[in-house]
Coordinates of N, CA and C in Angstrom, one line a residue:
X1 N 201.6 55.7 -97.2 CA 201.9 56.8 -97.5 C 201.8 56.9 -99.2
X2 N 201.7 58.2 -99.9 CA 201.1 58.2 -100.8 C 202.4 58.6 -101.6
X3 N 202.6 57.6 -103.1 CA 203.8 57.5 -103.9 C 203.8 59.0 -105.0
X4 N 202.8 60.0 -104.4 CA 202.9 61.1 -105.4 C 202.7 62.3 -104.4
X5 N 203.1 63.4 -105.2 CA 202.6 64.9 -104.6 C 202.3 65.7 -105.7
X6 N 200.8 66.1 -105.6 CA 200.2 67.0 -106.4 C 200.9 68.3 -105.9
X7 N 201.6 69.5 -107.1 CA 201.8 70.6 -106.4 C 200.5 71.9 -106.7
X8 N 199.8 72.2 -105.6 CA 198.8 73.3 -105.7 C 199.6 74.4 -105.5
X9 N 200.6 74.7 -104.9 CA 201.1 75.9 -104.5 C 202.4 76.1 -104.3
X10 N 202.8 76.2 -106.0 CA 204.3 76.6 -106.1 C 205.2 77.8 -105.6
X11 N 206.5 77.5 -105.5 CA 207.1 78.7 -104.5 C 207.3 80.0 -105.7
X12 N 206.7 81.1 -105.7 CA 206.9 81.9 -106.4 C 208.4 82.8 -105.9
X13 N 209.5 82.7 -106.6 CA 210.9 83.3 -106.5 C 210.4 84.8 -106.7
X14 N 211.0 85.6 -105.4 CA 211.0 86.9 -105.8 C 211.9 87.5 -106.8
X15 N 211.4 88.1 -107.6 CA 212.2 89.0 -108.7 C 212.1 90.5 -108.6
X16 N 213.2 91.1 -109.0 CA 212.8 92.5 -109.2 C 213.0 93.2 -110.8
X17 N 212.9 91.9 -111.6 CA 212.4 92.4 -113.2 C 211.9 92.3 -113.9
X18 N 210.4 92.2 -113.1 CA 209.0 91.7 -113.7 C 209.0 90.1 -113.9
X19 N 210.0 89.3 -114.2 CA 209.9 88.1 -114.6 C 209.1 87.4 -113.3
X20 N 208.0 86.1 -114.1 CA 207.4 85.5 -113.0 C 208.1 84.1 -113.1
X21 N 208.6 83.6 -112.0 CA 209.0 82.4 -111.7 C 208.6 81.5 -110.5
X22 N 207.7 80.4 -111.0 CA 206.8 79.7 -110.3 C 207.8 78.3 -110.1
X23 N 208.3 77.9 -108.8 CA 209.3 76.6 -109.1 C 207.7 75.5 -108.3
X24 N 207.4 74.8 -109.3 CA 206.5 73.4 -109.0 C 207.5 72.4 -108.0
X25 N 208.6 72.2 -108.8 CA 209.3 70.9 -107.9 C 211.0 71.6 -108.0
X26 N 211.6 71.4 -106.9 CA 212.8 71.8 -106.9 C 213.7 71.8 -105.3
X27 N 214.8 72.8 -105.1 CA 215.2 72.7 -104.1 C 214.3 73.6 -103.3
X28 N 213.6 74.4 -103.3 CA 212.9 75.3 -102.5 C 211.6 75.0 -102.4
X29 N 210.7 74.7 -103.5 CA 209.5 74.1 -103.4 C 209.1 72.8 -102.8
X30 N 209.9 71.9 -103.2 CA 209.9 70.3 -102.7 C 211.0 69.9 -102.1
X31 N 211.9 70.6 -101.6 CA 213.2 70.0 -101.4 C 213.7 69.2 -102.0
X32 N 213.5 69.1 -103.5 CA 214.0 67.9 -104.3 C 215.5 68.8 -105.1
X33 N 216.7 67.8 -104.6 CA 218.0 68.5 -105.3 C 218.2 68.0 -106.7
X34 N 217.3 66.9 -107.0 CA 217.8 66.3 -108.2 C 217.4 67.0 -109.3
X35 N 215.8 67.7 -109.2 CA 215.5 68.4 -110.4 C 214.6 69.6 -110.1
X36 N 214.6 70.4 -111.1 CA 213.9 71.5 -110.7 C 212.7 71.9 -111.9
X37 N 211.3 72.0 -111.7 CA 210.6 72.4 -112.8 C 209.9 73.8 -112.4
X38 N 209.9 74.8 -113.6 CA 209.4 75.9 -113.2 C 208.4 76.5 -114.4
X39 N 207.7 77.1 -114.0 CA 206.6 78.0 -115.0 C 207.2 79.3 -115.1
X40 N 207.5 80.1 -116.1 CA 208.1 81.2 -116.6 C 207.4 82.2 -117.2
X41 N 207.4 83.4 -117.0 CA 207.0 84.4 -117.8 C 208.0 85.4 -118.1
X42 N 208.6 85.6 -119.1 CA 209.9 86.7 -119.4 C 209.1 88.0 -119.8
X43 N 208.7 88.9 -119.1 CA 208.3 90.3 -119.9 C 209.3 90.6 -121.1
X44 N 208.5 91.5 -121.9 CA 209.3 92.2 -123.2 C 210.2 92.5 -122.8
X45 N 211.4 92.8 -123.5 CA 212.4 93.3 -123.2 C 213.2 93.1 -122.1
X46 N 213.4 91.6 -121.5 CA 213.9 91.3 -120.5 C 215.1 90.7 -120.7
X47 N 216.0 90.7 -119.7 CA 217.2 89.7 -120.1 C 218.1 89.5 -118.9
X48 N 218.7 88.4 -118.5 CA 219.5 88.2 -117.4 C 221.1 88.5 -117.9
X49 N 222.0 88.4 -117.4 CA 223.3 88.4 -117.5 C 223.8 86.9 -118.0
X50 N 225.0 86.8 -118.6 CA 225.5 85.6 -118.9 C 225.7 84.7 -118.1
X51 N 225.6 83.6 -117.8 CA 225.8 82.7 -116.9 C 226.4 81.4 -117.5
X52 N 227.1 80.9 -116.5 CA 227.3 79.2 -117.0 C 227.2 78.4 -115.9
X53 N 225.9 77.8 -116.1 CA 224.9 76.7 -115.1 C 226.0 75.6 -114.8
X54 N 226.0 75.0 -113.5 CA 226.6 73.6 -113.4 C 225.3 72.8 -113.4
X55 N 224.4 72.8 -114.4 CA 223.2 71.9 -114.3 C 222.9 72.1 -115.7
X56 N 222.1 71.0 -116.3 CA 221.6 70.8 -117.8 C 220.4 71.6 -117.3
X57 N 219.8 72.4 -118.9 CA 218.6 73.2 -118.5 C 217.8 72.6 -119.8
X58 N 216.6 72.5 -119.8 CA 215.6 72.1 -120.7 C 214.6 73.3 -120.9
X59 N 214.3 73.9 -122.0 CA 213.2 74.8 -121.8 C 212.2 74.6 -123.2
X60 N 211.0 74.5 -122.6 CA 209.7 74.6 -123.6 C 208.9 75.9 -123.9
X61 N 209.0 76.3 -124.7 CA 208.3 77.6 -125.2 C 206.8 77.2 -125.5
X62 N 205.8 78.0 -124.5 CA 204.5 78.0 -124.5 C 203.7 78.9 -125.2
X63 N 204.2 80.1 -125.2 CA 203.9 81.4 -126.0 C 204.7 82.4 -126.1
X64 N 205.1 83.3 -127.2 CA 205.8 84.0 -127.5 C 207.3 83.4 -127.8
X65 N 208.4 84.4 -127.8 CA 209.7 84.0 -128.3 C 210.6 84.3 -127.0
X66 N 212.0 83.6 -127.3 CA 213.0 83.7 -126.2 C 213.9 83.5 -127.0
X67 N 214.9 84.5 -126.5 CA 216.5 84.3 -127.3 C 217.5 83.9 -126.3
X68 N 218.2 83.1 -127.0 CA 219.3 82.5 -126.3 C 220.9 83.0 -127.1
X69 N 221.8 83.4 -126.0 CA 222.9 83.5 -126.8 C 223.9 82.2 -126.3
X70 N 224.2 81.4 -126.8 CA 224.9 80.1 -126.6 C 226.3 80.0 -127.1
X71 N 227.1 80.3 -126.2 CA 228.5 80.3 -126.7 C 228.6 80.9 -128.0
X72 N 228.0 82.2 -128.2 CA 228.2 83.0 -129.6 C 227.2 82.7 -130.2
X73 N 226.5 81.4 -130.3 CA 225.2 81.6 -131.4 C 224.3 82.0 -130.8
X74 N 223.2 83.1 -131.9 CA 222.3 83.3 -131.4 C 221.2 82.4 -131.8
X75 N 220.1 82.0 -130.4 CA 219.1 81.3 -131.0 C 217.8 81.5 -130.7
X76 N 216.7 81.7 -131.6 CA 215.4 82.3 -131.0 C 214.5 81.1 -131.2
X77 N 213.9 80.8 -130.0 CA 213.0 79.7 -130.1 C 211.4 80.1 -129.9
X78 N 210.1 79.7 -130.4 CA 209.2 80.2 -130.5 C 208.2 79.1 -130.0
X79 N 206.8 79.5 -129.8 CA 205.8 78.1 -129.5 C 206.1 77.1 -130.1
X80 N 205.9 75.9 -129.0 CA 206.1 74.6 -129.5 C 207.7 74.1 -129.6
X81 N 208.4 75.0 -129.7 CA 210.1 74.6 -129.8 C 210.7 74.4 -128.3
X82 N 211.4 73.4 -128.1 CA 212.2 73.6 -127.1 C 213.8 73.1 -127.3
X83 N 214.4 73.2 -126.0 CA 216.0 73.5 -126.4 C 216.7 72.6 -125.0
X84 N 217.7 72.1 -125.4 CA 218.3 71.5 -124.2 C 219.8 72.1 -124.2
X85 N 220.3 72.8 -123.1 CA 221.5 73.3 -123.0 C 222.4 72.6 -121.9
X86 N 223.3 72.1 -122.6 CA 224.4 71.2 -121.3 C 224.9 72.2 -120.2
X87 N 225.0 71.3 -119.1 CA 225.7 71.9 -118.0 C 227.1 72.4 -118.5
X88 N 227.5 73.6 -117.8 CA 228.9 74.2 -118.1 C 229.3 75.1 -119.2
X89 N 228.1 75.3 -119.8 CA 227.8 76.2 -121.2 C 227.5 77.4 -120.9
X90 N 228.5 78.8 -121.4 CA 228.1 79.9 -121.3 C 226.5 80.1 -122.1
X91 N 226.0 81.0 -121.3 CA 224.7 81.5 -122.1 C 223.9 82.3 -121.4
X92 N 223.1 83.3 -122.4 CA 222.4 84.4 -121.8 C 220.8 84.1 -122.4
X93 N 220.2 84.5 -121.4 CA 218.8 84.3 -121.7 C 217.9 85.9 -121.9
X94 N 217.1 85.8 -123.2 CA 216.5 87.3 -122.8 C 215.3 87.2 -123.9
X95 N 214.4 88.1 -123.6 CA 213.2 88.5 -124.3 C 213.2 89.6 -124.7
X96 N 213.9 89.7 -125.9 CA 214.0 91.5 -126.7 C 213.1 91.8 -127.1
X97 N 211.7 90.8 -127.5 CA 210.8 91.1 -127.9 C 209.4 91.8 -127.2
X98 N 208.5 92.4 -128.2 CA 207.5 93.1 -127.8 C 206.4 92.4 -126.7
X99 N 206.4 91.0 -126.7 CA 205.1 90.4 -126.2 C 206.0 89.5 -125.2
X100 N 205.3 89.4 -123.9 CA 205.8 88.3 -123.2 C 206.2 86.9 -123.3
X101 N 207.0 86.2 -123.1 CA 207.4 84.9 -123.3 C 206.8 83.8 -122.2
X102 N 205.9 82.9 -122.4 CA 205.8 82.0 -121.3 C 206.3 80.7 -121.5
X103 N 207.1 80.2 -120.6 CA 207.7 79.0 -120.9 C 208.0 77.9 -119.4
X104 N 208.3 76.7 -119.8 CA 208.6 75.7 -118.6 C 210.1 75.4 -118.7
X105 N 210.7 75.5 -117.7 CA 212.1 75.2 -117.7 C 212.4 73.8 -116.5
X106 N 213.1 73.1 -116.8 CA 213.6 71.7 -116.3 C 215.2 71.8 -116.0
X107 N 215.6 71.9 -115.0 CA 216.9 71.8 -114.5 C 217.6 70.5 -114.2
X108 N 218.6 69.7 -114.4 CA 218.7 68.8 -113.6 C 220.4 68.7 -113.3
X109 N 221.1 68.7 -112.3 CA 220.3 68.4 -111.3 C 219.7 69.8 -110.8
X110 N 218.7 69.8 -109.8 CA 217.8 71.4 -109.6 C 218.4 72.6 -109.8
X111 N 218.1 73.7 -110.1 CA 218.4 75.0 -109.8 C 218.8 75.4 -108.4
X112 N 220.1 76.1 -108.5 CA 220.4 76.6 -107.5 C 221.0 77.7 -107.6
X113 N 221.0 78.9 -107.1 CA 221.5 80.6 -107.2 C 223.3 79.9 -107.2
X114 N 223.5 79.3 -106.4 CA 225.2 78.9 -106.0 C 225.9 78.1 -107.3
X115 N 224.8 77.4 -108.1 CA 225.5 77.0 -109.3 C 225.5 77.5 -110.8
X116 N 224.3 78.6 -110.7 CA 224.0 79.1 -111.7 C 225.3 79.7 -112.5
X117 N 226.2 80.3 -111.7 CA 227.5 81.2 -112.1 C 227.0 82.0 -112.9
X118 N 226.3 83.1 -112.6 CA 226.1 84.5 -113.4 C 227.4 85.5 -113.3
X119 N 227.6 85.9 -114.4 CA 228.6 86.9 -114.6 C 228.1 88.4 -113.9

């Protein structure tokens, strides 16, 4: 039995807001509850409601810019920057800019809709 798994067909999460979410590893794609790794593209002028996730989230920006409102602080990241947001912290993710934002997201433990705690 091989001790590795190459992901050639990530799970594409259905969305209604134009955001692309490709889960490469995680609860749905690989039945892994410990970590999720997703490739995402947030379209221009996209936003999510505030949330208080029960997982740490790491984000790495591939291109474009992404805005985070973290417990009242507004942070904007751009290409080549990354951030770690601790679990149980109130945050809002958005792309209020005119170009798409492509990024990678890693959640520990793995992302689940039950643990995102959206408002």
